[in-house]
mmCIF file of C-alpha atoms in Angstrom:
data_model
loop_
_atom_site.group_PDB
_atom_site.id
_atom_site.type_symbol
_atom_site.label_atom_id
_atom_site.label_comp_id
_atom_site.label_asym_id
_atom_site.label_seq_id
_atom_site.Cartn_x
_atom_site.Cartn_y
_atom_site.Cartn_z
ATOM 1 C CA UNK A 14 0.000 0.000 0.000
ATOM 2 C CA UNK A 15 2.565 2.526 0.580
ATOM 3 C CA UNK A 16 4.875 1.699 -2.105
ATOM 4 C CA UNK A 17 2.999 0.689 -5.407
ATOM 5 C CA UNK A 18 6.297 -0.051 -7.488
ATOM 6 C CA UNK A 19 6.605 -3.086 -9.779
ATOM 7 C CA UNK A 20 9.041 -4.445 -7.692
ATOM 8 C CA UNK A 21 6.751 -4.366 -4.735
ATOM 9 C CA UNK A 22 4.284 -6.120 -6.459
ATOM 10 C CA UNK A 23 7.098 -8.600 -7.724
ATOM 11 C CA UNK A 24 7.885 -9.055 -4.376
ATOM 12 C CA UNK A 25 4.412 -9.633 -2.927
ATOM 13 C CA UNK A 26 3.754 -11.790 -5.568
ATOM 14 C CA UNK A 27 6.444 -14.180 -4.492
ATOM 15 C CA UNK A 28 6.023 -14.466 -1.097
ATOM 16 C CA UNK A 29 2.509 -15.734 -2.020
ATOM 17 C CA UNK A 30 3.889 -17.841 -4.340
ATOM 18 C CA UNK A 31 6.348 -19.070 -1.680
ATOM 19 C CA UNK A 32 3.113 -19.967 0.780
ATOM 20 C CA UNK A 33 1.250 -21.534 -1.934
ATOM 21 C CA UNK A 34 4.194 -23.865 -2.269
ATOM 22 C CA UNK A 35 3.361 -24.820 1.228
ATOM 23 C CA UNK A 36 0.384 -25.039 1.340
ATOM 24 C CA UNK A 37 -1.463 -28.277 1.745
ATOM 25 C CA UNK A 38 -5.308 -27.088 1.414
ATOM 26 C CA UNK A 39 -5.754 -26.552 -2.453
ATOM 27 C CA UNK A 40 -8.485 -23.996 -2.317
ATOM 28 C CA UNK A 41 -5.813 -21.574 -0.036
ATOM 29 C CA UNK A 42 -3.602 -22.611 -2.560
ATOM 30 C CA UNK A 43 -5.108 -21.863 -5.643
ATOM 31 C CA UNK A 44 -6.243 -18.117 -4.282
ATOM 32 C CA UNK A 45 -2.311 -17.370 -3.153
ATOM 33 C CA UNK A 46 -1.333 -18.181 -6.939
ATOM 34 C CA UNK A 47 -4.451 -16.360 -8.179
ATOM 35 C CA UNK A 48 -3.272 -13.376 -5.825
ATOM 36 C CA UNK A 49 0.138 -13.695 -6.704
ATOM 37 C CA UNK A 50 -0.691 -13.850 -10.802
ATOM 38 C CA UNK A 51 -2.565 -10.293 -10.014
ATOM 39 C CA UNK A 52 0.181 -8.774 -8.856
ATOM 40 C CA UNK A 53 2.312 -9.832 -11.020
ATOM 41 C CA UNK A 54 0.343 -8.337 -13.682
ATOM 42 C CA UNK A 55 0.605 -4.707 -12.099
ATOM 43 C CA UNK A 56 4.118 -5.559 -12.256
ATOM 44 C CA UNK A 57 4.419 -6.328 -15.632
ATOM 45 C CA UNK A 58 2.552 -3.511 -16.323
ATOM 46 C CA UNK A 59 4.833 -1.407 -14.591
ATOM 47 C CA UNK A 60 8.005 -2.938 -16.174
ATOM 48 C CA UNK A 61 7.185 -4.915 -19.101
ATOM 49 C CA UNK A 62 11.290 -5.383 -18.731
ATOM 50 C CA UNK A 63 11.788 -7.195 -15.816
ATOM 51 C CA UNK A 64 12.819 -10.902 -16.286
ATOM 52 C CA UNK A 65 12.023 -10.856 -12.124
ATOM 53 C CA UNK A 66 8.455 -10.597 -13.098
ATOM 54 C CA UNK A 67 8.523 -13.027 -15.686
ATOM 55 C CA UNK A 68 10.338 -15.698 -13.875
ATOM 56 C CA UNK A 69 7.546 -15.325 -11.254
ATOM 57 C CA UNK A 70 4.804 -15.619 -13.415
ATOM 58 C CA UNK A 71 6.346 -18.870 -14.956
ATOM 59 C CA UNK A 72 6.546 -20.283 -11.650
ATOM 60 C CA UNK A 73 2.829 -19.233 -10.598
ATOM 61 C CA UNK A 74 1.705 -20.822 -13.566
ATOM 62 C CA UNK A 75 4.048 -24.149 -12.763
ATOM 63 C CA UNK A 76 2.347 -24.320 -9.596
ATOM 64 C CA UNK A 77 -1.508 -24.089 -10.937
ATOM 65 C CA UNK A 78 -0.178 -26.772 -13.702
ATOM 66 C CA UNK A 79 -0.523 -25.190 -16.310
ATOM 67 C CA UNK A 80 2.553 -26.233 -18.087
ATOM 68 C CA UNK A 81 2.081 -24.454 -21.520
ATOM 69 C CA UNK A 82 1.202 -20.884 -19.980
ATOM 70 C CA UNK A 83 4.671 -21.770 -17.478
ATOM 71 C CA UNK A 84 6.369 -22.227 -20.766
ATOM 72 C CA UNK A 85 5.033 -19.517 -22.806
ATOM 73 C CA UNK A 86 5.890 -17.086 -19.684
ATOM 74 C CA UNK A 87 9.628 -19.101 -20.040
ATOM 75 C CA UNK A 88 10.219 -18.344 -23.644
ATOM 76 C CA UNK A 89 9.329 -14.454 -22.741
ATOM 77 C CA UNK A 90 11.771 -14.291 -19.910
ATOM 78 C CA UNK A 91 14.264 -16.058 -21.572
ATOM 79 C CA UNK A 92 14.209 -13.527 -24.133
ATOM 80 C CA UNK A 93 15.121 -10.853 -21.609
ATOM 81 C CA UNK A 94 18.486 -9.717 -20.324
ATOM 82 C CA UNK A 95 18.883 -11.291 -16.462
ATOM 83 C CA UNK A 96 20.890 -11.825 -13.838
ATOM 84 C CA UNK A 97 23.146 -15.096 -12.948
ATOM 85 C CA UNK A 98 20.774 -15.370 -9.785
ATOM 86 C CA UNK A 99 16.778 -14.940 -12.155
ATOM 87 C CA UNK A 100 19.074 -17.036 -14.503
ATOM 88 C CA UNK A 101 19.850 -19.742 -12.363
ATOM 89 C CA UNK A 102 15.917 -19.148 -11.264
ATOM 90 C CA UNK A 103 14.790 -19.808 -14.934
ATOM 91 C CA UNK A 104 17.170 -23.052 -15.633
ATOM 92 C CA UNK A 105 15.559 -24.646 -12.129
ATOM 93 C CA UNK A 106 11.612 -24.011 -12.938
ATOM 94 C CA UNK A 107 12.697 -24.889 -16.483
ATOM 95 C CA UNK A 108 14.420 -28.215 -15.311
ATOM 96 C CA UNK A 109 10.847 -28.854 -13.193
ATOM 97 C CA UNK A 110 9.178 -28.491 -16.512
ATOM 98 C CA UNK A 111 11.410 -30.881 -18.252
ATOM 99 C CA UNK A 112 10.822 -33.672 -15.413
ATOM 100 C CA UNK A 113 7.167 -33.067 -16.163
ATOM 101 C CA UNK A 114 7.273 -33.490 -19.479
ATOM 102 C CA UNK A 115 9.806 -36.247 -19.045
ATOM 103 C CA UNK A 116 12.907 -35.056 -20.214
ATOM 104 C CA UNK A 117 14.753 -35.766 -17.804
ATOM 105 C CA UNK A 118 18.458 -34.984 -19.884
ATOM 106 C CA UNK A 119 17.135 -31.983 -20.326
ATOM 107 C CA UNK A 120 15.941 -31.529 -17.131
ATOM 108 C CA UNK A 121 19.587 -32.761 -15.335
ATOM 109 C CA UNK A 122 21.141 -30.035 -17.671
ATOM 110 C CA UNK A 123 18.635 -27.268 -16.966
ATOM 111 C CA UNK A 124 19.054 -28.096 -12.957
ATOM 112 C CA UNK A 125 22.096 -28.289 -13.038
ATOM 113 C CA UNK A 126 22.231 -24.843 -13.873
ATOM 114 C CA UNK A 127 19.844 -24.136 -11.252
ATOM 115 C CA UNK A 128 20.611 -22.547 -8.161
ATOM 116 C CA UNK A 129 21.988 -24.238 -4.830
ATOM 117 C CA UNK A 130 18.253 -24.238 -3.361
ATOM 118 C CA UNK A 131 16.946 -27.552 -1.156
ATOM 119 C CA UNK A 132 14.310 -28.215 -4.203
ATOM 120 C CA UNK A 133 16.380 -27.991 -6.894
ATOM 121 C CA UNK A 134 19.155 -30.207 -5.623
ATOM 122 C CA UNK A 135 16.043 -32.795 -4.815
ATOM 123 C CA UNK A 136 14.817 -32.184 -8.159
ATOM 124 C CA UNK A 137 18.163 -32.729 -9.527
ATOM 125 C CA UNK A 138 18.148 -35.725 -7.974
ATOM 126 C CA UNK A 139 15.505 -37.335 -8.954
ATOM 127 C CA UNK A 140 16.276 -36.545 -12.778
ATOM 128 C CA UNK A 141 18.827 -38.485 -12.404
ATOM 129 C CA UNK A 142 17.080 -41.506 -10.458
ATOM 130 C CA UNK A 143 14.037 -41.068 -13.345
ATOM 131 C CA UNK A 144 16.966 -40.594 -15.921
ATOM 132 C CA UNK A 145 18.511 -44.575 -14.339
ATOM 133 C CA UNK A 146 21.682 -42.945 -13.654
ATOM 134 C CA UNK A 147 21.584 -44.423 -9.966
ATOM 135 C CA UNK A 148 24.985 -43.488 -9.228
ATOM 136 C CA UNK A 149 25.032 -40.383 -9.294
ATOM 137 C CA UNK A 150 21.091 -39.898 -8.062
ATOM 138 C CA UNK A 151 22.468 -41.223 -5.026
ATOM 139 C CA UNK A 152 25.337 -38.854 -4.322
ATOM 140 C CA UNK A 153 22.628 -36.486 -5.348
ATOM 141 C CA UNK A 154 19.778 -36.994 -3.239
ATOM 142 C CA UNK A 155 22.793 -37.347 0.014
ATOM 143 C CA UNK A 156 23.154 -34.120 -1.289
ATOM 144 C CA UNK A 157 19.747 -33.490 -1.363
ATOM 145 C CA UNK A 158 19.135 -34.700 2.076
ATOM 146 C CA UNK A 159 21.600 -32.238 3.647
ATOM 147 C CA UNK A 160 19.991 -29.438 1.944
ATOM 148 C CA UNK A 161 16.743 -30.193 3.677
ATOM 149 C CA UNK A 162 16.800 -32.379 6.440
ATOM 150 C CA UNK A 163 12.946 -32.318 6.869
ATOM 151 C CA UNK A 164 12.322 -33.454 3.011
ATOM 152 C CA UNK A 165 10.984 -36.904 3.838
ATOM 153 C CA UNK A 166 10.632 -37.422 -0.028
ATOM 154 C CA UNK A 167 14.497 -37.166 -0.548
ATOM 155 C CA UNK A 168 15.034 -39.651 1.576
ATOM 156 C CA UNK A 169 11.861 -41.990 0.295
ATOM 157 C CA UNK A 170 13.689 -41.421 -2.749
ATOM 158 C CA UNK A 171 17.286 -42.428 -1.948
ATOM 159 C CA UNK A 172 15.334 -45.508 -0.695
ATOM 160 C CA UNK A 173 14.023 -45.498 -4.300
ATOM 161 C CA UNK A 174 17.329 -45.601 -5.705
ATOM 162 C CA UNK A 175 19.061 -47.703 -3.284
ATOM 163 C CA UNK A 176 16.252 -50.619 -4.439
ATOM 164 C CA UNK A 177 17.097 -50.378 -7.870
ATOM 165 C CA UNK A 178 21.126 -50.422 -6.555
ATOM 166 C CA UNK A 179 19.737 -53.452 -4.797
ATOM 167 C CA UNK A 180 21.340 -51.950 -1.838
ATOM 168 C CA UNK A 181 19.256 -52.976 1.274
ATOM 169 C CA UNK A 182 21.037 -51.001 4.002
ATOM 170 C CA UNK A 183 20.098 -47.782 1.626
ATOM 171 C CA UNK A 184 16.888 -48.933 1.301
ATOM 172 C CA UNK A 185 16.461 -49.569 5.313
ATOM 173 C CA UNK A 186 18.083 -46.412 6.185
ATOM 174 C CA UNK A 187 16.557 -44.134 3.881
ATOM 175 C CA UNK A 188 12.738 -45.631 4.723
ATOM 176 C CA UNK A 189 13.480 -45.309 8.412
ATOM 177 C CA UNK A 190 13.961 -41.520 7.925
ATOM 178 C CA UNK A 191 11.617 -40.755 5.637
ATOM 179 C CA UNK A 192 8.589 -42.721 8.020
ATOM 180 C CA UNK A 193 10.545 -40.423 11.126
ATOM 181 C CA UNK A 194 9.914 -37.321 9.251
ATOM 182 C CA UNK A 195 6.507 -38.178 7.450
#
């Protein structure tokens, strides 16, 4: 209210997207993202330059699942000149859209070029166990782990891997933790 700037808006925008992530009741869920894409329009508005924005609006749209508005809002913000940190920003909701749309070499590229966040070094991780490169989706979801110690699905998922390693103590280990935390 006191500052109506784009980057306010921006910024409002992606702490709502940030609690919609969170979220577990859909219907709060879907009105953060509808709340957030609002703002992000005045923002746009505002600054039809800023790949901020854009990189926002591609995640919003990621998050409501709709994967072809998420890449349409992709292919504008790509466009754009960025910074290494909405760069890295771009390559790891990009990478998210590849593991959707099963990629996942694509994907392990993309996120690799992602930044050092807790859900894109999961999501990194689990190209590579979708991708059947269990080696290194096991050094990858350790590293995954250690990100996020409360991610029960990183370590569900090294307990993934370690099956198709037929490696029972990973399996055992990994299951243990991930029933402690969910």
């Amino acid at each position: 209210k006191k500052n109506d700037s784009w980057v306010a808006h921006n910024n409002l925008a992606a702490v709502q997207l940030e609690q919609a992530k969170k979220s577990a009741n859909a219907d709060e869920k879907k009105k953060l993202i509808e709340s957030a894409l609002l703002h992000l329009e005045i923002a746009r508005v505002k600054n039809e330059s800023a790949p901020e924005v854009q990189a926002n609006i591609e995640t919003a749209y990621l998050l409501s699942s709709d994967l072809l508005k998420a890449k349409e809002a992709l292919a504008k913000a790509d466009q754009m000149n960025k910074s290494d940190e909405v760069s890295a920003g771009l390559n790891a909701v990009l990478g998210t859209l590849q593991i959707k749309a099963g990629d996942y070499n694509g994907a392990i590229a993309s996120l690799s070029k992602g930044s050092d966040a807790p859900e894109v070094k999961y999501n990194l991780a689990l190209a590579y166990l979708l991708n059947k490169n269990f080696d290194t989706a096991k050094a990858a979801f350790k590293e995954a782990e250690n990100a996020d110690q409360s991610n029960a699905l990183a370590f569900y998922c090294g307990a993934v891997t370690g099956a198709r390693m037929n490696n029972a103590e990973d399996v055992a280990s990994n299951l243990l933790q991930a029933v402690k935390l969910d």
